[in-house]
Tab-separated table of C-alpha atoms in Angstrom:
chain	number	residue	atom	x	y	z
A	1	UNK	CA	60.703	89.279	124.278
A	2	UNK	CA	62.300	88.091	127.478
A	3	UNK	CA	64.945	90.121	129.256
A	4	UNK	CA	67.536	87.488	128.402
A	5	UNK	CA	66.664	87.552	124.692
A	6	UNK	CA	66.723	91.362	124.685
A	7	UNK	CA	70.157	91.349	126.324
A	8	UNK	CA	71.464	88.953	123.647
A	9	UNK	CA	69.955	91.087	120.875
A	10	UNK	CA	71.612	94.246	122.259
A	11	UNK	CA	74.920	92.422	122.679
A	12	UNK	CA	74.744	91.151	119.089
A	13	UNK	CA	73.898	94.648	117.854
A	14	UNK	CA	76.902	96.088	119.753
A	15	UNK	CA	79.274	93.472	118.354
A	16	UNK	CA	77.921	94.067	114.834
A	17	UNK	CA	78.563	97.802	115.192
A	18	UNK	CA	82.121	97.221	116.492
A	19	UNK	CA	83.070	94.602	113.904
A	20	UNK	CA	84.150	97.028	111.111
A	21	UNK	CA	86.396	98.902	113.559
A	22	UNK	CA	87.936	95.683	114.854
A	23	UNK	CA	88.576	94.467	111.312
A	24	UNK	CA	90.316	97.753	110.441
A	25	UNK	CA	92.634	97.304	113.442
A	26	UNK	CA	93.628	93.822	112.327
A	27	UNK	CA	96.889	93.764	110.335
A	28	UNK	CA	96.166	92.474	106.882
A	29	UNK	CA	99.160	90.699	105.348
A	30	UNK	CA	98.942	92.438	101.970
A	31	UNK	CA	98.437	95.928	103.406
A	32	UNK	CA	101.370	98.372	103.384
A	33	UNK	CA	103.102	98.967	106.688
A	34	UNK	CA	103.362	102.623	107.767
A	35	UNK	CA	105.601	103.539	110.710
A	36	UNK	CA	106.206	106.982	112.242
A	37	UNK	CA	109.392	108.083	114.040
A	38	UNK	CA	109.619	111.340	115.943
A	39	UNK	CA	112.456	113.583	117.040
A	40	UNK	CA	116.122	113.582	116.093
A	41	UNK	CA	116.524	109.924	117.062
A	42	UNK	CA	113.590	109.073	114.798
A	43	UNK	CA	115.181	110.914	111.880
A	44	UNK	CA	118.438	109.044	112.451
A	45	UNK	CA	116.520	105.765	112.582
A	46	UNK	CA	114.791	106.294	109.239
A	47	UNK	CA	118.120	107.165	107.622
A	48	UNK	CA	119.796	104.125	109.161
A	49	UNK	CA	117.007	102.045	107.644
A	50	UNK	CA	118.032	103.194	104.147
A	51	UNK	CA	121.328	101.377	104.760
A	52	UNK	CA	119.403	98.090	104.587
A	53	UNK	CA	118.860	98.631	100.858
A	54	UNK	CA	120.259	96.020	98.503
A	55	UNK	CA	119.743	98.253	95.475
A	56	UNK	CA	120.143	101.874	94.405
A	57	UNK	CA	118.327	104.614	96.304
A	58	UNK	CA	116.296	107.304	94.525
A	59	UNK	CA	115.960	110.488	96.536
A	60	UNK	CA	115.337	114.184	96.792
A	61	UNK	CA	116.138	116.681	99.521
A	62	UNK	CA	117.760	119.935	100.534
A	63	UNK	CA	121.213	119.392	102.001
A	64	UNK	CA	121.053	122.480	104.216
A	65	UNK	CA	117.949	121.160	106.007
A	66	UNK	CA	119.548	117.746	106.520
A	67	UNK	CA	122.887	119.000	107.774
A	68	UNK	CA	121.430	121.717	110.005
A	69	UNK	CA	119.102	119.228	111.691
A	70	UNK	CA	121.607	116.374	112.119
A	71	UNK	CA	125.056	117.975	111.688
A	72	UNK	CA	127.112	115.106	113.147
A	73	UNK	CA	125.062	112.265	111.714
A	74	UNK	CA	125.690	112.853	108.015
A	75	UNK	CA	129.464	113.063	108.433
A	76	UNK	CA	129.388	109.267	109.009
A	77	UNK	CA	126.242	108.315	107.084
A	78	UNK	CA	127.762	108.879	103.621
A	79	UNK	CA	130.795	106.724	104.432
A	80	UNK	CA	128.616	103.923	105.842
A	81	UNK	CA	126.423	103.979	102.724
A	82	UNK	CA	129.468	103.880	100.425
A	83	UNK	CA	130.948	100.991	102.429
A	84	UNK	CA	127.726	99.042	101.795
A	85	UNK	CA	127.948	99.828	98.069
A	86	UNK	CA	124.594	101.638	97.910
A	87	UNK	CA	124.463	104.108	95.015
A	88	UNK	CA	122.138	107.142	95.193
A	89	UNK	CA	120.387	108.937	92.328
A	90	UNK	CA	119.175	112.284	93.616
A	91	UNK	CA	117.924	115.704	92.674
A	92	UNK	CA	118.356	118.407	95.273
A	93	UNK	CA	117.759	122.110	95.744
A	94	UNK	CA	120.500	124.202	94.156
A	95	UNK	CA	122.220	125.624	97.226
A	96	UNK	CA	125.855	126.305	98.191
A	97	UNK	CA	126.070	123.063	100.193
A	98	UNK	CA	124.546	121.126	97.277
A	99	UNK	CA	127.457	122.240	95.080
A	100	UNK	CA	129.947	120.973	97.684
A	101	UNK	CA	128.106	117.653	98.038
A	102	UNK	CA	127.803	117.266	94.252
A	103	UNK	CA	131.568	117.753	93.894
A	104	UNK	CA	131.920	114.625	96.085
A	105	UNK	CA	129.560	112.482	93.991
A	106	UNK	CA	132.251	110.067	92.790
A	107	UNK	CA	133.665	109.369	96.265
A	108	UNK	CA	130.233	109.341	97.932
A	109	UNK	CA	128.802	106.939	95.324
A	110	UNK	CA	126.069	109.283	94.124
A	111	UNK	CA	124.663	111.063	91.059
A	112	UNK	CA	123.295	114.514	91.887
A	113	UNK	CA	121.268	116.932	89.804
A	114	UNK	CA	120.509	120.459	91.020
A	115	UNK	CA	117.102	122.077	90.616
A	116	UNK	CA	116.158	125.701	91.366
A	117	UNK	CA	115.123	126.067	94.992
A	118	UNK	CA	112.872	129.060	94.324
A	119	UNK	CA	110.589	127.241	91.853
A	120	UNK	CA	111.047	123.662	93.107
A	121	UNK	CA	111.422	123.790	96.903
A	122	UNK	CA	112.262	120.437	98.525
A	123	UNK	CA	111.851	120.828	102.294
A	124	UNK	CA	111.083	117.128	102.885
A	125	UNK	CA	113.500	114.332	102.083
A	126	UNK	CA	112.100	111.328	100.205
A	127	UNK	CA	114.127	108.143	99.731
A	128	UNK	CA	112.904	105.167	97.693
A	129	UNK	CA	114.832	101.960	98.432
A	130	UNK	CA	113.967	98.299	98.111
A	131	UNK	CA	110.292	97.910	98.956
A	132	UNK	CA	110.254	101.033	101.144
A	133	UNK	CA	109.694	104.771	100.879
A	134	UNK	CA	111.097	107.027	103.583
A	135	UNK	CA	110.034	110.596	104.295
A	136	UNK	CA	112.022	112.896	106.581
A	137	UNK	CA	110.385	116.175	107.505
A	138	UNK	CA	113.226	118.207	108.940
A	139	UNK	CA	111.248	121.093	110.432
A	140	UNK	CA	108.609	118.780	111.906
A	141	UNK	CA	111.293	116.352	113.169
A	142	UNK	CA	109.283	113.449	111.778
A	143	UNK	CA	110.295	110.356	109.842
A	144	UNK	CA	107.884	108.000	108.084
A	145	UNK	CA	108.620	104.660	106.448
A	146	UNK	CA	106.068	103.027	104.164
A	147	UNK	CA	106.811	99.412	103.369
A	148	UNK	CA	105.028	98.396	100.165
A	149	UNK	CA	106.503	96.950	96.984
A	150	UNK	CA	103.729	98.496	94.906
A	151	UNK	CA	104.138	101.999	96.352
A	152	UNK	CA	107.949	101.813	96.164
A	153	UNK	CA	107.843	100.647	92.533
A	154	UNK	CA	105.494	103.471	91.558
A	155	UNK	CA	107.533	106.155	93.318
A	156	UNK	CA	110.795	104.759	91.909
A	157	UNK	CA	109.311	105.193	88.424
A	158	UNK	CA	108.220	108.748	89.263
A	159	UNK	CA	111.730	109.493	90.548
A	160	UNK	CA	113.360	108.120	87.392
A	161	UNK	CA	111.139	110.399	85.338
A	162	UNK	CA	111.842	113.388	87.619
A	163	UNK	CA	115.590	112.690	87.514
A	164	UNK	CA	115.541	112.885	83.720
A	165	UNK	CA	113.969	116.343	83.933
A	166	UNK	CA	116.321	117.392	86.758
A	167	UNK	CA	119.270	116.334	84.591
A	168	UNK	CA	118.041	118.577	81.769
A	169	UNK	CA	117.564	121.525	84.156
A	170	UNK	CA	121.012	121.000	85.683
A	171	UNK	CA	122.783	120.662	82.313
A	172	UNK	CA	121.033	123.778	80.967
A	173	UNK	CA	122.173	125.756	83.994
A	174	UNK	CA	125.729	124.493	83.604
A	175	UNK	CA	125.831	125.420	79.909
A	176	UNK	CA	124.372	128.882	80.641
A	177	UNK	CA	126.950	129.427	83.392
A	178	UNK	CA	129.869	128.354	81.216
A	179	UNK	CA	128.621	130.482	78.283
A	180	UNK	CA	128.946	133.648	80.385
């Protein structure tokens, strides 16, 4: 084989080996979009993105984590969400701040159910809205948004199921507390 032919063969072999990697880098239209946001500004950004929702939000979190990490942000976030008419269905860790927030459900356009923090810890916030799912890891200062109708639909269904169970847990606790 001539030197020229050998060079072409090696070049073709190199391109063939690189092709799968290049294809994986190419954005496929039907593939979910996953974006990462770091730091406090990133956490604010992912929460601001939830305000783009045109339908109810399904979520879970621990209010203490949220408010300790972004103390000034949430004082305006709730009002902005209410102004946009976005209702939230949520189950949260049963903490002192959760009781305060739950007492404001009607004015903050929300339905909250409390679950025991010791057996069901919720250190990461998850919000399902529109065709997106948002994760906020408070301790890691990391926000993630996955944009996928299929993933959002599945997680919305899981949240609806979980909310039914959270409602039962919350009502049982309320009836046990009032019975004492």
